[in-house]
Amino acid sequence: MSWNATVLTLYPEMFPGPLGVSLAGRALGEGLWALETVQIRDFATDKHRSVDDTPAGGGAGMVMRADVLAAAVDDVLQRRPEAPMLAMTPRGTTLTQTLVRDLATGPGLSVLCGRFEGIDERLFEARPIIPVSIGDYVLSGGETAAITLLDACIRLLPGVMGAPSSGEEESFEADLLEYPHYTRPYEWEGRTIPEVLRSGDHAKIAAWRKARAEADTRSRRPDLMERHGDAPRQSPSGARQENEG
Ligand code: ADE
């Protein structure tokens, strides 16, 4: 049985989009995952097929109507009760690799793509929908966020990635950024590949990579490092350093 994605959107023509090429596209062709799009506008009831209205209390833009969205959501929940229903919105909790892993090991997911200024809040009170954001910036709609979420899940599905181990050492698997990578040529613009990576000493290489992962996480993502736990500092050369204040 394949992993099933159902996307509720006003722009079904945006799918599969980038998910139709490369790794995800090949997996789609092989039936490792399946995609269904649902046109939200098909659930509108008035003659103008309207899906939005002006914000209560005033303000800019338009708000997606709870009644129309609920009809679309209910249709999907009835047909796919096993799949969690997510909604892409900048007001959601931030997507993490932990959630991606959970979703990838399940039966698939349904995802509602927000547009305009937002979604009538009563929808989230009345239906089991998990609001998810892909980061602290505002996109023009939830579709590209849904594509990002789906891409992150699909690459973890069994049979999608070439080498199974490449999903285990990568960034965020231990609340750390991944170590840096190098490949031939050995010398490029006067810069050489770190000698330890050419030593063939697997224990030394593993220790160097761990130290670099921690050093880079500390400098680039102090928020992640805090979560990881402030282990004693170790430089990539192996020399221990003092923790600062
Ligand atoms: N829609 C607009 N911005 C978004 C974001 N950052 N994450 C998810 N959906 C969005």
JSON list of N, CA and C in Angstrom, two decimals, residues 10 41 50-56 58-65 69 114-120 140:
[
{"chain": "A", "resi": 10, "resn": "LEU", "atom": "N", "xyz": [-6.75, 25.76, -3.58]},
{"chain": "A", "resi": 10, "resn": "LEU", "atom": "CA", "xyz": [-7.43, 26.52, -4.63]},
{"chain": "A", "resi": 10, "resn": "LEU", "atom": "C", "xyz": [-6.62, 26.46, -5.94]},
{"chain": "A", "resi": 41, "resn": "ARG", "atom": "N", "xyz": [-12.70, 25.08, -4.02]},
{"chain": "A", "resi": 41, "resn": "ARG", "atom": "CA", "xyz": [-13.81, 25.85, -4.58]},
{"chain": "A", "resi": 41, "resn": "ARG", "atom": "C", "xyz": [-15.00, 24.97, -4.96]},
{"chain": "A", "resi": 50, "resn": "SER", "atom": "N", "xyz": [-17.80, 31.42, -3.96]},
{"chain": "A", "resi": 50, "resn": "SER", "atom": "CA", "xyz": [-16.84, 32.15, -3.14]},
{"chain": "A", "resi": 50, "resn": "SER", "atom": "C", "xyz": [-16.32, 31.29, -1.99]},
{"chain": "A", "resi": 51, "resn": "VAL", "atom": "N", "xyz": [-15.03, 31.47, -1.72]},
{"chain": "A", "resi": 51, "resn": "VAL", "atom": "CA", "xyz": [-14.34, 30.70, -0.68]},
{"chain": "A", "resi": 51, "resn": "VAL", "atom": "C", "xyz": [-13.81, 31.61, 0.42]},
{"chain": "A", "resi": 52, "resn": "ASP", "atom": "N", "xyz": [-13.93, 32.92, 0.24]},
{"chain": "A", "resi": 52, "resn": "ASP", "atom": "CA", "xyz": [-13.36, 33.87, 1.19]},
{"chain": "A", "resi": 52, "resn": "ASP", "atom": "C", "xyz": [-14.32, 35.03, 1.41]},
{"chain": "A", "resi": 53, "resn": "ASP", "atom": "N", "xyz": [-14.03, 35.80, 2.47]},
{"chain": "A", "resi": 53, "resn": "ASP", "atom": "CA", "xyz": [-14.84, 36.98, 2.77]},
{"chain": "A", "resi": 53, "resn": "ASP", "atom": "C", "xyz": [-13.98, 37.95, 3.57]},
{"chain": "A", "resi": 54, "resn": "THR", "atom": "N", "xyz": [-14.53, 39.16, 3.79]},
{"chain": "A", "resi": 54, "resn": "THR", "atom": "CA", "xyz": [-13.74, 40.19, 4.47]},
{"chain": "A", "resi": 54, "resn": "THR", "atom": "C", "xyz": [-13.54, 39.85, 5.95]},
{"chain": "A", "resi": 55, "resn": "PRO", "atom": "N", "xyz": [-12.42, 40.28, 6.54]},
{"chain": "A", "resi": 55, "resn": "PRO", "atom": "CA", "xyz": [-12.13, 39.93, 7.93]},
{"chain": "A", "resi": 55, "resn": "PRO", "atom": "C", "xyz": [-13.07, 40.63, 8.92]},
{"chain": "A", "resi": 56, "resn": "ALA", "atom": "N", "xyz": [-13.60, 39.85, 9.85]},
{"chain": "A", "resi": 56, "resn": "ALA", "atom": "CA", "xyz": [-14.39, 40.44, 10.94]},
{"chain": "A", "resi": 56, "resn": "ALA", "atom": "C", "xyz": [-13.49, 41.37, 11.73]},
{"chain": "A", "resi": 58, "resn": "GLY", "atom": "N", "xyz": [-12.44, 44.19, 10.63]},
{"chain": "A", "resi": 58, "resn": "GLY", "atom": "CA", "xyz": [-11.74, 45.04, 9.67]},
{"chain": "A", "resi": 58, "resn": "GLY", "atom": "C", "xyz": [-10.31, 44.60, 9.44]},
{"chain": "A", "resi": 59, "resn": "GLY", "atom": "N", "xyz": [-9.62, 45.31, 8.57]},
{"chain": "A", "resi": 59, "resn": "GLY", "atom": "CA", "xyz": [-8.24, 44.96, 8.26]},
{"chain": "A", "resi": 59, "resn": "GLY", "atom": "C", "xyz": [-8.07, 44.56, 6.81]},
{"chain": "A", "resi": 60, "resn": "ALA", "atom": "N", "xyz": [-6.82, 44.31, 6.45]},
{"chain": "A", "resi": 60, "resn": "ALA", "atom": "CA", "xyz": [-6.48, 44.06, 5.05]},
{"chain": "A", "resi": 60, "resn": "ALA", "atom": "C", "xyz": [-6.84, 42.65, 4.62]},
{"chain": "A", "resi": 61, "resn": "GLY", "atom": "N", "xyz": [-7.04, 42.48, 3.33]},
{"chain": "A", "resi": 61, "resn": "GLY", "atom": "CA", "xyz": [-7.15, 41.15, 2.73]},
{"chain": "A", "resi": 61, "resn": "GLY", "atom": "C", "xyz": [-8.47, 40.44, 3.00]},
{"chain": "A", "resi": 62, "resn": "MET", "atom": "N", "xyz": [-8.45, 39.16, 2.71]},
{"chain": "A", "resi": 62, "resn": "MET", "atom": "CA", "xyz": [-9.64, 38.31, 2.82]},
{"chain": "A", "resi": 62, "resn": "MET", "atom": "C", "xyz": [-9.31, 37.11, 3.69]},
{"chain": "A", "resi": 63, "resn": "VAL", "atom": "N", "xyz": [-10.36, 36.48, 4.23]},
{"chain": "A", "resi": 63, "resn": "VAL", "atom": "CA", "xyz": [-10.20, 35.32, 5.11]},
{"chain": "A", "resi": 63, "resn": "VAL", "atom": "C", "xyz": [-10.92, 34.13, 4.50]},
{"chain": "A", "resi": 64, "resn": "MET", "atom": "N", "xyz": [-10.31, 32.96, 4.56]},
{"chain": "A", "resi": 64, "resn": "MET", "atom": "CA", "xyz": [-10.95, 31.75, 4.02]},
{"chain": "A", "resi": 64, "resn": "MET", "atom": "C", "xyz": [-12.09, 31.33, 4.93]},
{"chain": "A", "resi": 65, "resn": "ARG", "atom": "N", "xyz": [-13.24, 31.04, 4.31]},
{"chain": "A", "resi": 65, "resn": "ARG", "atom": "CA", "xyz": [-14.47, 30.76, 5.05]},
{"chain": "A", "resi": 65, "resn": "ARG", "atom": "C", "xyz": [-14.42, 29.39, 5.72]},
{"chain": "A", "resi": 69, "resn": "LEU", "atom": "N", "xyz": [-14.45, 25.54, 3.85]},
{"chain": "A", "resi": 69, "resn": "LEU", "atom": "CA", "xyz": [-13.30, 24.68, 4.16]},
{"chain": "A", "resi": 69, "resn": "LEU", "atom": "C", "xyz": [-13.74, 23.42, 4.90]},
{"chain": "A", "resi": 114, "resn": "GLY", "atom": "N", "xyz": [-3.53, 27.07, 3.06]},
{"chain": "A", "resi": 114, "resn": "GLY", "atom": "CA", "xyz": [-4.14, 28.37, 3.33]},
{"chain": "A", "resi": 114, "resn": "GLY", "atom": "C", "xyz": [-3.77, 29.38, 2.24]},
{"chain": "A", "resi": 115, "resn": "ARG", "atom": "N", "xyz": [-4.64, 30.34, 2.03]},
{"chain": "A", "resi": 115, "resn": "ARG", "atom": "CA", "xyz": [-4.40, 31.46, 1.10]},
{"chain": "A", "resi": 115, "resn": "ARG", "atom": "C", "xyz": [-4.92, 32.72, 1.76]},
{"chain": "A", "resi": 116, "resn": "PHE", "atom": "N", "xyz": [-4.73, 33.83, 1.14]},
{"chain": "A", "resi": 116, "resn": "PHE", "atom": "CA", "xyz": [-5.23, 35.13, 1.61]},
{"chain": "A", "resi": 116, "resn": "PHE", "atom": "C", "xyz": [-4.62, 35.46, 2.98]},
{"chain": "A", "resi": 117, "resn": "GLU", "atom": "N", "xyz": [-5.37, 36.24, 3.78]},
{"chain": "A", "resi": 117, "resn": "GLU", "atom": "CA", "xyz": [-4.83, 36.66, 5.08]},
{"chain": "A", "resi": 117, "resn": "GLU", "atom": "C", "xyz": [-4.82, 35.53, 6.09]},
{"chain": "A", "resi": 118, "resn": "GLY", "atom": "N", "xyz": [-5.64, 34.51, 5.85]},
{"chain": "A", "resi": 118, "resn": "GLY", "atom": "CA", "xyz": [-5.69, 33.41, 6.80]},
{"chain": "A", "resi": 118, "resn": "GLY", "atom": "C", "xyz": [-6.98, 32.62, 6.71]},
{"chain": "A", "resi": 119, "resn": "ILE", "atom": "N", "xyz": [-7.15, 31.74, 7.69]},
{"chain": "A", "resi": 119, "resn": "ILE", "atom": "CA", "xyz": [-8.28, 30.80, 7.73]},
{"chain": "A", "resi": 119, "resn": "ILE", "atom": "C", "xyz": [-9.14, 31.16, 8.95]},
{"chain": "A", "resi": 120, "resn": "ASP", "atom": "N", "xyz": [-10.46, 31.17, 8.78]},
{"chain": "A", "resi": 120, "resn": "ASP", "atom": "CA", "xyz": [-11.36, 31.42, 9.91]},
{"chain": "A", "resi": 120, "resn": "ASP", "atom": "C", "xyz": [-11.01, 30.47, 11.05]},
{"chain": "A", "resi": 140, "resn": "SER", "atom": "N", "xyz": [3.20, 33.34, -0.14]},
{"chain": "A", "resi": 140, "resn": "SER", "atom": "CA", "xyz": [1.95, 33.83, -0.73]},
{"chain": "A", "resi": 140, "resn": "SER", "atom": "C", "xyz": [0.82, 32.82, -0.57]}
]
